[in-house]
mmCIF file of C-alpha atoms in Angstrom:
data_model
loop_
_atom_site.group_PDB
_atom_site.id
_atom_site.type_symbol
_atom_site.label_atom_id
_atom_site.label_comp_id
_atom_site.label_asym_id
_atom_site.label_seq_id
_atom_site.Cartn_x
_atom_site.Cartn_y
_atom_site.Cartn_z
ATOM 1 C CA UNK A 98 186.324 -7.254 246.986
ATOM 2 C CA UNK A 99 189.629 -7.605 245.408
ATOM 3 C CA UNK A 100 192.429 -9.844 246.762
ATOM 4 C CA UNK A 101 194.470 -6.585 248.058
ATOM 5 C CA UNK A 102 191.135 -5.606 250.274
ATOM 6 C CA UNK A 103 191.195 -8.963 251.632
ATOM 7 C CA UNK A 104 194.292 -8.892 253.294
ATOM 8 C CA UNK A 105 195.165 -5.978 254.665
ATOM 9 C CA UNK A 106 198.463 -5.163 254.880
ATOM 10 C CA UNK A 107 200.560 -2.289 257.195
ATOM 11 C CA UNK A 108 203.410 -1.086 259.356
ATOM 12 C CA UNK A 109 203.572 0.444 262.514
ATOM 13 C CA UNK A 110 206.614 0.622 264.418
ATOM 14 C CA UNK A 111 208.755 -2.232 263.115
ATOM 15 C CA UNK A 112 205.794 -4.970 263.217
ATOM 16 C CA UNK A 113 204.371 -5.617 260.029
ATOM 17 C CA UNK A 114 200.779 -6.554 260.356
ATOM 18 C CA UNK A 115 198.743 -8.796 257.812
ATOM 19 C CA UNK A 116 195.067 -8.618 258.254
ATOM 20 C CA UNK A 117 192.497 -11.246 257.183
ATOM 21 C CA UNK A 118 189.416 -9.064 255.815
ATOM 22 C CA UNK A 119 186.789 -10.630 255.024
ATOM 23 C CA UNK A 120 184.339 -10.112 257.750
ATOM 24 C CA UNK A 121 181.093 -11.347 256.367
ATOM 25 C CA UNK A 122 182.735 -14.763 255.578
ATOM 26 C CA UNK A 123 184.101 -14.635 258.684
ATOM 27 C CA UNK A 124 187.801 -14.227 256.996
ATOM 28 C CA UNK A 125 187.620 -17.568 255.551
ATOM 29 C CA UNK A 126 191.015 -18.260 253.148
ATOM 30 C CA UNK A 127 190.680 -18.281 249.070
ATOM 31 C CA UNK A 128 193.199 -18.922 246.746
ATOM 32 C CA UNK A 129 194.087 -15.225 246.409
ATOM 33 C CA UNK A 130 194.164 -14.442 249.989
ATOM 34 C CA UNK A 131 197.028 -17.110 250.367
ATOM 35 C CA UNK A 132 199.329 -15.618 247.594
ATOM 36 C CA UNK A 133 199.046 -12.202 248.819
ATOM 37 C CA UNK A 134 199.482 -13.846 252.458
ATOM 38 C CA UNK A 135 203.224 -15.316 251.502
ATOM 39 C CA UNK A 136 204.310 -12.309 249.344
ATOM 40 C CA UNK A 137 203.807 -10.788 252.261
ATOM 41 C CA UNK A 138 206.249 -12.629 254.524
ATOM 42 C CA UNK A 139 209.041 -12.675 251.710
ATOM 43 C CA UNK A 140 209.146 -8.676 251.886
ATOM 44 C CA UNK A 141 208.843 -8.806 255.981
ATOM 45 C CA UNK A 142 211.724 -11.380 255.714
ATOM 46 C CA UNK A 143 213.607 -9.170 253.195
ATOM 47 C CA UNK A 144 213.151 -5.741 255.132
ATOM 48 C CA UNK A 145 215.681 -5.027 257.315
ATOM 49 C CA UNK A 146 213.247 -2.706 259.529
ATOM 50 C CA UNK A 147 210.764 -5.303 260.272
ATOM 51 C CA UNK A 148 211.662 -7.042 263.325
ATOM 52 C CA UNK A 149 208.374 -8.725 263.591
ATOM 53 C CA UNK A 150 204.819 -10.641 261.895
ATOM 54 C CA UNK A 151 201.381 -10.076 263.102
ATOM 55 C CA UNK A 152 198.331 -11.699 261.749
ATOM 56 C CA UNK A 153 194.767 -10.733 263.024
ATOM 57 C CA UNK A 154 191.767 -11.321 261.883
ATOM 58 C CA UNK A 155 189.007 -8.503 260.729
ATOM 59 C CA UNK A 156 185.799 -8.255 262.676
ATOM 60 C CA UNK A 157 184.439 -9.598 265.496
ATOM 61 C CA UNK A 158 184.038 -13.106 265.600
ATOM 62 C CA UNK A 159 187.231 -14.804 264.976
ATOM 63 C CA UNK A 160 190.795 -14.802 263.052
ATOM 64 C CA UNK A 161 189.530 -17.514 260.345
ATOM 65 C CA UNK A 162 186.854 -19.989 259.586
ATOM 66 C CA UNK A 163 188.848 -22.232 257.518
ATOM 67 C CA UNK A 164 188.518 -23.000 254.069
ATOM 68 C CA UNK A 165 186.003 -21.702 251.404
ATOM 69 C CA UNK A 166 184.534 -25.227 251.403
ATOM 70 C CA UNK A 167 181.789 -24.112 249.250
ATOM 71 C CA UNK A 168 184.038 -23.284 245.687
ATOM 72 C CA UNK A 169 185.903 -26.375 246.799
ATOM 73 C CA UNK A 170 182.399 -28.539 246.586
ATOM 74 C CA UNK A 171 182.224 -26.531 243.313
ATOM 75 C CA UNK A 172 185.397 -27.693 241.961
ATOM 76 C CA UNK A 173 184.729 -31.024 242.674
ATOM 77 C CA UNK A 174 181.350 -31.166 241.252
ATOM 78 C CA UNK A 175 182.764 -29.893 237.848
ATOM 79 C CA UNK A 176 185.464 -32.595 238.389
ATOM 80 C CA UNK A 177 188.311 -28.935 238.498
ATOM 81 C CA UNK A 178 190.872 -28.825 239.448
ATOM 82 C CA UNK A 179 191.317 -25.289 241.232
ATOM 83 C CA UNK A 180 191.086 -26.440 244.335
ATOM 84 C CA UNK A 181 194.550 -28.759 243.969
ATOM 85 C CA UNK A 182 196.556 -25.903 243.381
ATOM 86 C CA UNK A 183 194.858 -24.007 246.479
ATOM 87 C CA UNK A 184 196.061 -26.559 248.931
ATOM 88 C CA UNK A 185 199.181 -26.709 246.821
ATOM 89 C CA UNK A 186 200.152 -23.170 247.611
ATOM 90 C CA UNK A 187 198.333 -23.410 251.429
ATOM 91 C CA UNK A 188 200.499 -25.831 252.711
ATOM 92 C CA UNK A 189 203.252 -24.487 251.391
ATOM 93 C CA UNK A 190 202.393 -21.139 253.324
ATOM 94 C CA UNK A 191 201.955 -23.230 256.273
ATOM 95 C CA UNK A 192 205.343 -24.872 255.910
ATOM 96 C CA UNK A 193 206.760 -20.802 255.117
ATOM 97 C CA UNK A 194 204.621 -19.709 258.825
ATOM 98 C CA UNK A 195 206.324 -22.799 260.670
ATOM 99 C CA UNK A 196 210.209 -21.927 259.309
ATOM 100 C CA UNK A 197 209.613 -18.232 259.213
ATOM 101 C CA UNK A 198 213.148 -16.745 260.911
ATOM 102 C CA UNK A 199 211.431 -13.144 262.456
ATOM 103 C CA UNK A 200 208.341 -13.522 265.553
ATOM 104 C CA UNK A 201 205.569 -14.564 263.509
ATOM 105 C CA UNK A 202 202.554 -13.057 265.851
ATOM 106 C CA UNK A 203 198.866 -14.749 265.501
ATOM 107 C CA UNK A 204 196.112 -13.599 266.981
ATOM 108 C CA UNK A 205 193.693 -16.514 267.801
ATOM 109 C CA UNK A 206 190.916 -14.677 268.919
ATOM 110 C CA UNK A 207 187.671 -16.072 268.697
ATOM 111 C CA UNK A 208 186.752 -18.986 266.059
ATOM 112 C CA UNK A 209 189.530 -20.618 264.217
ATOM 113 C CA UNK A 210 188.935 -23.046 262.364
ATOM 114 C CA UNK A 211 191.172 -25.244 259.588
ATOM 115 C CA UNK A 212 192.748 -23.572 257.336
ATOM 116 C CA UNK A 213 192.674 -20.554 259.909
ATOM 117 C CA UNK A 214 194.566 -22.891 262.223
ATOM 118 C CA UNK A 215 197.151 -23.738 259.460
ATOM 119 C CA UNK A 216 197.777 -19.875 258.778
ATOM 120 C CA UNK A 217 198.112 -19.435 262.904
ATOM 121 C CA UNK A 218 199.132 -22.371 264.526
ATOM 122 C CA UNK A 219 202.347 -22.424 262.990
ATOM 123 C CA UNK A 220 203.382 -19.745 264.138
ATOM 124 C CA UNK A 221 206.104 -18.928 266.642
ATOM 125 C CA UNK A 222 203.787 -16.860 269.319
ATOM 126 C CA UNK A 223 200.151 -17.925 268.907
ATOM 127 C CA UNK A 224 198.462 -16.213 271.384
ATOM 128 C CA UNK A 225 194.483 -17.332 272.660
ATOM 129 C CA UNK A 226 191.804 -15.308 274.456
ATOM 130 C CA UNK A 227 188.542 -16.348 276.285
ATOM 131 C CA UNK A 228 186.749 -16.184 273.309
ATOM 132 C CA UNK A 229 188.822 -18.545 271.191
ATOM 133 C CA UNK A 230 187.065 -21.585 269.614
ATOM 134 C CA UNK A 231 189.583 -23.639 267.373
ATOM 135 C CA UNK A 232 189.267 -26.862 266.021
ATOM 136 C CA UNK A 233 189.537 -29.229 262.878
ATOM 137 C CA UNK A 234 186.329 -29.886 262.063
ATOM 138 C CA UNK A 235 187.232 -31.479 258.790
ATOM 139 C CA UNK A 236 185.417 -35.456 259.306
ATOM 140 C CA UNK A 237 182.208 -33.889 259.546
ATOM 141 C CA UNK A 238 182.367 -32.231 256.045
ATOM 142 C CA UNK A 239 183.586 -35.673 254.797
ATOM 143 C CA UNK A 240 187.271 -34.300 254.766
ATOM 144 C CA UNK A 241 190.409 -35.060 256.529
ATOM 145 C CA UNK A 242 192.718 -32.521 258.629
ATOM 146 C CA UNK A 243 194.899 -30.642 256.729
ATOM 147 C CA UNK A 244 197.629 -27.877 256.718
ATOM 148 C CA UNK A 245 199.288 -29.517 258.751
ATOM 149 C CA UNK A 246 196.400 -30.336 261.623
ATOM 150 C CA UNK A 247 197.498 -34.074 261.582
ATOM 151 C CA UNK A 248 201.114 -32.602 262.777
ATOM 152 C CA UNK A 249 199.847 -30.583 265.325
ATOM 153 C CA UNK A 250 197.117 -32.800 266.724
ATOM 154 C CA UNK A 251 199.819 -35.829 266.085
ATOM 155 C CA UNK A 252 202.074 -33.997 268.725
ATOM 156 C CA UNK A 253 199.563 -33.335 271.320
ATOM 157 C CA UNK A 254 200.007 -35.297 274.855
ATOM 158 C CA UNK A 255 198.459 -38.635 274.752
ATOM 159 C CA UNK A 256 195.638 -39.025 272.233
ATOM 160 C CA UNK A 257 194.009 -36.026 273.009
ATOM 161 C CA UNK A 258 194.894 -34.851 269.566
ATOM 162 C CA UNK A 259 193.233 -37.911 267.734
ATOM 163 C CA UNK A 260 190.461 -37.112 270.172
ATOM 164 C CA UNK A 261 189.963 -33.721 268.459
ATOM 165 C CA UNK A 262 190.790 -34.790 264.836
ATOM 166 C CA UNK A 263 188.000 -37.630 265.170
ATOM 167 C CA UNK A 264 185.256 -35.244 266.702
ATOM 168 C CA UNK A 265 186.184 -32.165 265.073
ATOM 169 C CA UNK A 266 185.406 -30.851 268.650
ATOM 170 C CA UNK A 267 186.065 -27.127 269.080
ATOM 171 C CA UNK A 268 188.596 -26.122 272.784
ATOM 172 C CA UNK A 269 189.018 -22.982 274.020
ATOM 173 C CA UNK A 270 191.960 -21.179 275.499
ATOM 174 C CA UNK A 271 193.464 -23.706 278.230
ATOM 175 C CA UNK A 272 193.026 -26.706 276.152
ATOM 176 C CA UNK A 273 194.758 -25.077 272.789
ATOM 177 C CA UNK A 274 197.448 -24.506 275.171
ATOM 178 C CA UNK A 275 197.738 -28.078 276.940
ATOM 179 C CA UNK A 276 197.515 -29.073 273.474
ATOM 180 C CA UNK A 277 200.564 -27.226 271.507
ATOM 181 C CA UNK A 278 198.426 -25.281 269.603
ATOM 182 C CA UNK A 279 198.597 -22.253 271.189
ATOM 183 C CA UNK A 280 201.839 -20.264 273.284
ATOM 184 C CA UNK A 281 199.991 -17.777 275.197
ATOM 185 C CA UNK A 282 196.579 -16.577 277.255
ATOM 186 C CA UNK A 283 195.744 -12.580 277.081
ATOM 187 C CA UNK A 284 192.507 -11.707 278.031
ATOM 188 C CA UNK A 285 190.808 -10.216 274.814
ATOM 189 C CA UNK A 286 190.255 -6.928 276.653
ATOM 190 C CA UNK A 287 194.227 -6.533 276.778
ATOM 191 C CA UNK A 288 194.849 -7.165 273.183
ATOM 192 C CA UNK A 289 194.815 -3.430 272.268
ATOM 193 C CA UNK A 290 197.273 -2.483 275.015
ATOM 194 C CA UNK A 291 198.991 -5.511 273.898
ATOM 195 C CA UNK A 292 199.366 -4.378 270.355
ATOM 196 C CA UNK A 293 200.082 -1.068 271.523
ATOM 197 C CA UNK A 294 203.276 -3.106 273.059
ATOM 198 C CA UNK A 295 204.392 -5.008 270.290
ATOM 199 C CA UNK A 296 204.254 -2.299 267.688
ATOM 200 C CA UNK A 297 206.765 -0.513 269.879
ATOM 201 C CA UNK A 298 209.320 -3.284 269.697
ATOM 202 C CA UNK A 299 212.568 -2.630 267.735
ATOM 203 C CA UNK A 300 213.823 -6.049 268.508
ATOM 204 C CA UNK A 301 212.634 -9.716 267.807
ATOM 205 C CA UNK A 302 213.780 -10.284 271.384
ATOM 206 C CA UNK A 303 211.397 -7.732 272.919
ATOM 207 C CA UNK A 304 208.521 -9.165 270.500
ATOM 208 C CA UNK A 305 208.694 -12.072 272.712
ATOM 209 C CA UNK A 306 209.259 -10.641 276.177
ATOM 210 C CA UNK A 307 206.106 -8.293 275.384
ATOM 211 C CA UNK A 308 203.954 -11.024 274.437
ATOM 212 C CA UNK A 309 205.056 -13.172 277.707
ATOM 213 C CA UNK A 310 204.611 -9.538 279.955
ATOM 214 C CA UNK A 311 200.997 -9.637 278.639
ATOM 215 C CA UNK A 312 199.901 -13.301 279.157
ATOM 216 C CA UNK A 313 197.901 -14.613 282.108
ATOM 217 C CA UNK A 314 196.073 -17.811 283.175
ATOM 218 C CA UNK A 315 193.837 -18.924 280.935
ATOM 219 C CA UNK A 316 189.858 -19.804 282.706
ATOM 220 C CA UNK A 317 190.120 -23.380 283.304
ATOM 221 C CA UNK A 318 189.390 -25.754 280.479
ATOM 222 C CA UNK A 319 187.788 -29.425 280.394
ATOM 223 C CA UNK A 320 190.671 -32.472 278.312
ATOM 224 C CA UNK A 321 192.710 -32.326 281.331
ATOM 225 C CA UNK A 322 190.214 -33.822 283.523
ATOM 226 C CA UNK A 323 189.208 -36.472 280.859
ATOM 227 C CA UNK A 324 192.744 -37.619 279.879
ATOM 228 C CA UNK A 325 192.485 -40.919 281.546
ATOM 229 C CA UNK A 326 189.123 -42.146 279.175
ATOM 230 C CA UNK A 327 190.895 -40.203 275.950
ATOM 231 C CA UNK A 328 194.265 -41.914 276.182
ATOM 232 C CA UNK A 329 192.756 -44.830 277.105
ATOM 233 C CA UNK A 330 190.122 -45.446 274.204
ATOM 234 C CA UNK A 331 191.900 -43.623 271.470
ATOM 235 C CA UNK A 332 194.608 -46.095 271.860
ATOM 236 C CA UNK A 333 192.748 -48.875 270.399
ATOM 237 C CA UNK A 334 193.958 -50.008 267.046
ATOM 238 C CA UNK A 335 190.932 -49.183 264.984
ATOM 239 C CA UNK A 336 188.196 -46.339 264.705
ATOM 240 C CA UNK A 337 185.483 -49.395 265.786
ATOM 241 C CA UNK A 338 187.154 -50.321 268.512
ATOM 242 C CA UNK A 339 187.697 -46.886 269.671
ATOM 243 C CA UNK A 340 183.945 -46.311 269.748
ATOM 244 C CA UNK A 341 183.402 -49.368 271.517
ATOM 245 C CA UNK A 342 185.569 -48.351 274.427
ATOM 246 C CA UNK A 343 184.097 -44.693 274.485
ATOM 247 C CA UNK A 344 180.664 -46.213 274.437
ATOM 248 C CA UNK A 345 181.324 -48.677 277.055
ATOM 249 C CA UNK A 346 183.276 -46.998 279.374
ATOM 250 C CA UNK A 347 180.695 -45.859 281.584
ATOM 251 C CA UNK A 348 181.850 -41.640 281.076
ATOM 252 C CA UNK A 349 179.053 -39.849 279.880
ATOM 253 C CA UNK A 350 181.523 -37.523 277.913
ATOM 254 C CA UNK A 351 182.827 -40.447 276.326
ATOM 255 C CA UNK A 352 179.365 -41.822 275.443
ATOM 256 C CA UNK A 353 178.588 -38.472 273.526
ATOM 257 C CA UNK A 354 182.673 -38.676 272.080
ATOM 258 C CA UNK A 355 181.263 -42.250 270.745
ATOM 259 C CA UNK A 356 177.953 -40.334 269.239
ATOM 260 C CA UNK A 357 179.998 -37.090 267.818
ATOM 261 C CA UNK A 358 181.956 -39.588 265.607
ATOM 262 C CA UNK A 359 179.649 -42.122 264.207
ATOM 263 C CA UNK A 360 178.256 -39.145 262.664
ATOM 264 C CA UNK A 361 180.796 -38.619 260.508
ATOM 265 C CA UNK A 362 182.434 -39.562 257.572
ATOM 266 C CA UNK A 363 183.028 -43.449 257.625
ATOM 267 C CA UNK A 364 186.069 -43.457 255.290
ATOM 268 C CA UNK A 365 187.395 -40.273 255.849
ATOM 269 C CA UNK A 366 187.350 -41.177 260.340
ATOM 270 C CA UNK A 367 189.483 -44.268 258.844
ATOM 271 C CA UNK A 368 191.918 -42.095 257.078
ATOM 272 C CA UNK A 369 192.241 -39.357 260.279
ATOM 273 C CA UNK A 370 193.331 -42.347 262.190
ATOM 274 C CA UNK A 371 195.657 -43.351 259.879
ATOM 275 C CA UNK A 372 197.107 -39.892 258.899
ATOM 276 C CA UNK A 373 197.269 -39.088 262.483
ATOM 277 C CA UNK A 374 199.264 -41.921 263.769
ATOM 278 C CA UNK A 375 201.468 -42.052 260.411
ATOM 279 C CA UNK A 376 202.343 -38.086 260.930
ATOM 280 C CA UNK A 377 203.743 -39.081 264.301
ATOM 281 C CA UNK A 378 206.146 -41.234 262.628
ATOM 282 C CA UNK A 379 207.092 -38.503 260.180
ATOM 283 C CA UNK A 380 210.003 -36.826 260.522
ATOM 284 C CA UNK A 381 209.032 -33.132 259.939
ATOM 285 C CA UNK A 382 206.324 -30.264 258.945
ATOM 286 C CA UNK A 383 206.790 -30.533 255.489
ATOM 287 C CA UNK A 384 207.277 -34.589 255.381
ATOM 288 C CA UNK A 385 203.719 -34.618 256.848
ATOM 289 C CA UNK A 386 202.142 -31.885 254.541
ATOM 290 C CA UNK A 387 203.130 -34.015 251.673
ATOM 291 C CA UNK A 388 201.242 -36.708 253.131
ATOM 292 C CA UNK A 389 198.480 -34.401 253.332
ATOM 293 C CA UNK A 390 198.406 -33.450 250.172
ATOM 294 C CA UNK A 391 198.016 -37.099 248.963
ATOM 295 C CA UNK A 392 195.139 -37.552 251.356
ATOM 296 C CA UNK A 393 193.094 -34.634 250.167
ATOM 297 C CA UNK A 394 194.066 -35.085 246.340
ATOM 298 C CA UNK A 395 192.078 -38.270 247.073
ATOM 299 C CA UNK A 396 189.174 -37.338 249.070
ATOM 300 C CA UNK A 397 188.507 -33.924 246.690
ATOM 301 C CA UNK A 398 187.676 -36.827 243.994
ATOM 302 C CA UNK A 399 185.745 -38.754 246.246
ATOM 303 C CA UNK A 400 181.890 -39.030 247.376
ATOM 304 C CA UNK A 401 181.946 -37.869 251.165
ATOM 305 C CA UNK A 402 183.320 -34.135 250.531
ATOM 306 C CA UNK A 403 180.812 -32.812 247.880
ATOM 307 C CA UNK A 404 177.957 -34.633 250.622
ATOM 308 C CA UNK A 405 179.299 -33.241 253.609
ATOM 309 C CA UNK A 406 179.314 -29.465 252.356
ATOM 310 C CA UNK A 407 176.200 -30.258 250.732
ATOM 311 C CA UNK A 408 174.343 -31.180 254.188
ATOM 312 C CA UNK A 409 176.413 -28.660 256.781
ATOM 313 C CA UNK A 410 176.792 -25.714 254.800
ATOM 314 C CA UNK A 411 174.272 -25.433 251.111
ATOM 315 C CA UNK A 412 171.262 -27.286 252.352
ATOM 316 C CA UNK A 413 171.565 -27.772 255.785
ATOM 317 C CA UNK A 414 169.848 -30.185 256.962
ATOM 318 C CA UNK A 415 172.454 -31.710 258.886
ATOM 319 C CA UNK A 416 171.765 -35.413 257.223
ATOM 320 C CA UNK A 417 174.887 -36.821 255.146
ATOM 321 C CA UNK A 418 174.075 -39.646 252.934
ATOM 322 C CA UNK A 419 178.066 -41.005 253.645
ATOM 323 C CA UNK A 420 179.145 -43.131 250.905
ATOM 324 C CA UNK A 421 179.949 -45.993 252.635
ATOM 325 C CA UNK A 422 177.533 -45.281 255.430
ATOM 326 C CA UNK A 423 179.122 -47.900 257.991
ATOM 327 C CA UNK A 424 182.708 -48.389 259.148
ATOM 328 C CA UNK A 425 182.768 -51.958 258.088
ATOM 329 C CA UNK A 426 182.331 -50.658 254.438
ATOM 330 C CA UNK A 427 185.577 -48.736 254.530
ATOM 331 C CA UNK A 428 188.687 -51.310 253.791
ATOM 332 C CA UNK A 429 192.077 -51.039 254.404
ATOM 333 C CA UNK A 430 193.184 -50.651 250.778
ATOM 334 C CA UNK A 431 190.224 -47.966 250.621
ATOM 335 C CA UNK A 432 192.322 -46.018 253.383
ATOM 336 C CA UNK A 433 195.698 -47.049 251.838
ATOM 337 C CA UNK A 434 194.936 -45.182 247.988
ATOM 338 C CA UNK A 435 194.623 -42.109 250.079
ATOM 339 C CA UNK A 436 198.648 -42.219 251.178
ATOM 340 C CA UNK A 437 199.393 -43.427 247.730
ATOM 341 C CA UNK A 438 202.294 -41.266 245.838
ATOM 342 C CA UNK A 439 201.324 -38.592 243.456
ATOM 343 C CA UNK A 440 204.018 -39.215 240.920
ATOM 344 C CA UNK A 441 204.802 -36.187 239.315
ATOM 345 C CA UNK A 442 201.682 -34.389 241.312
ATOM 346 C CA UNK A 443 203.319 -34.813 244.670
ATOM 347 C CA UNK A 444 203.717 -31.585 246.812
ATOM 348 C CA UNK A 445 207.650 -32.336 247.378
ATOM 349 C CA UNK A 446 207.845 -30.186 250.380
ATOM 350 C CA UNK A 447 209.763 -32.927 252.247
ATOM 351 C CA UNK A 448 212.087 -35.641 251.603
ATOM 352 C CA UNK A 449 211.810 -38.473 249.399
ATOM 353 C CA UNK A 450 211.474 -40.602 252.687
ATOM 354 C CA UNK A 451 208.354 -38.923 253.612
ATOM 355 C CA UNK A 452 206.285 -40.960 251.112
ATOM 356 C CA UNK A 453 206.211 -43.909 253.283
ATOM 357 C CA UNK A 454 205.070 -43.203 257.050
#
């Protein structure tokens, strides 16, 4: 498949649509699918007779998967540097989603998942079904959240976004909206009428009063009634003491929070933390995108990554061999190299003040 077949591109009405196509991967981004991604917005933005972006996701069983983690594990193997430039040009199509000046429509039906969530959650009308899974499931691959996840989850109420950066835990429809990840709920049996709608819109105004004529309540999800254990352990100052109060708090949820994340990643739990708490502090999209740049420039070179994919997705046997294997191997300057500046290989998306956090 060519990069043209894997993003599908056409008009009807005045909505241009942009369709991820690759099915069998279950439409999981590549290098190429990015470029022809943001071409794509500078000639909606340039055309006078689109009034509108829709992105949707081929197939059945979701908008995007993320990442294709295995050439990344590749790249780093062969010590590449491919993979750079990919996130280079992602997160600068996530910054392009977040500032784009038409209705930039995402479908988040079904499973979406990293980099799907940076190509969708950015967007101005992000709309969720029944079926929708998303999550950052980064720490368990030995990775960190990325286009721009730590900005999004950094924003969510209380600590229920370091809740899901930690875990990698997947929400459906209710919580993606109590977190600010998602706008609106249409059952997934009214997207065709719904589409129907939108591609009859001539204005960017009626774009948004169709997709608000089509929403409903979304079935009831499951953070709300566990903010009061989430806010309360996630506000301790370290990822050890945060397991501690999970484990100890007597919430069986919590107890299995406490399992889910001492199964990941030492260093790279260490670093969420950290580039959660410091994109709260930043002052914009882009300032915290730079940081994330830094942070996976440093992990693609380290240990955890290559192990991760190697145990979730090429061998499988679910049994990372972290490197180190305990929290109290990770130190704080082993967390600080990964906000470290770039020099001339920074992303420069934001300002100059965004280096610090």
């Amino acid at each position: 498949m060519n990069h043209e077949d894997s993003v599908l591109l056409h008009t009807e009405g005045r909505v241009r649509h942009i369709t991820l196509n690759r099915p069998r991967a279950l439409n999981a981004l590549n290098h190429a699918m990015v470029l022809r991604m943001a071409e794509a917005l500078d000639a909606a933005e340039q055309d006078p007779s689109v009034v509108a972006v829709l992105l949707a996701g081929a197939g059945e069983r979701g908008l995007c998967a993320g990442g294709d983690i295995r050439s990344i594990r590749d790249d780093a193997l062969a010590g590449g540097r491919t993979s750079l430039e990919f996130w280079r040009d992602e997160y600068r199509l996530n910054a392009r989603i977040a500032r784009f000046p038409k209705p930039y429509v995402a479908l988040m039906d079904g499973i979406v998942m990293g980099g799907g969530v940076g190509v969708s959650a950015h967007g101005s009308l992000r709309i969720v079904t029944e079926r929708s899974r998303i999550a950052m499931p980064e720490t368990g691959i030995g990775f960190v959240p990325d286009v721009g996840g730590t900005h999004l989850l950094g924003a969510a109420p209380g600590e229920l976004g370091l809740h899901l950066a930690l875990t990698g835990d997947a929400v459906g429809a209710a919580d993606a909206l109590l977190c600010g990840l998602a706008d609106h709920f249409v059952p997934s049996g009214d997207l065709p009428a719904l589409l129907t709608a939108l591609d009859t819109c001539a204005t960017p105004d009626a774009v948004v009063a169709t997709a608000v004529r089509y929403a409903g309540t979304a079935p009831a999800g499951e953070l709300s009634a566990h903010r009061e254990w989430i806010d309360a352990c996630y506000a301790a100052d370290t990822v050890e003491e945060i397991v501690e109060r999970l484990d100890g708090c007597g919430v069986p949820a919590a107890k299995q929070a406490a399992a889910t994340i001492l199964a990941k990643s030492p260093t790279v739990l260490k670093v969420t933390l950290a580039a959660v708490r410091r994109a709260r502090r930043l002052n914009s999209l882009e300032a915290v995108l730079d940081q994330e740049y830094r942070v996976s420039s440093t992990a693609f070179t380290g240990p955890d990554l290559v192990e991760g994919v190697r145990a979730q997705i090429i061998d499988k046997d679910r049994n990372p061999r972290w490197s180190p294997a305990e929290l109290a191997g990770v130190t704080d300057e082993d967390v600080a190299r990964h906000f470290a500046p770039l020099g001339d290989g920074e992303l420069g998306l934001g300002p100059a003040t965004g280096v610090s956090g």
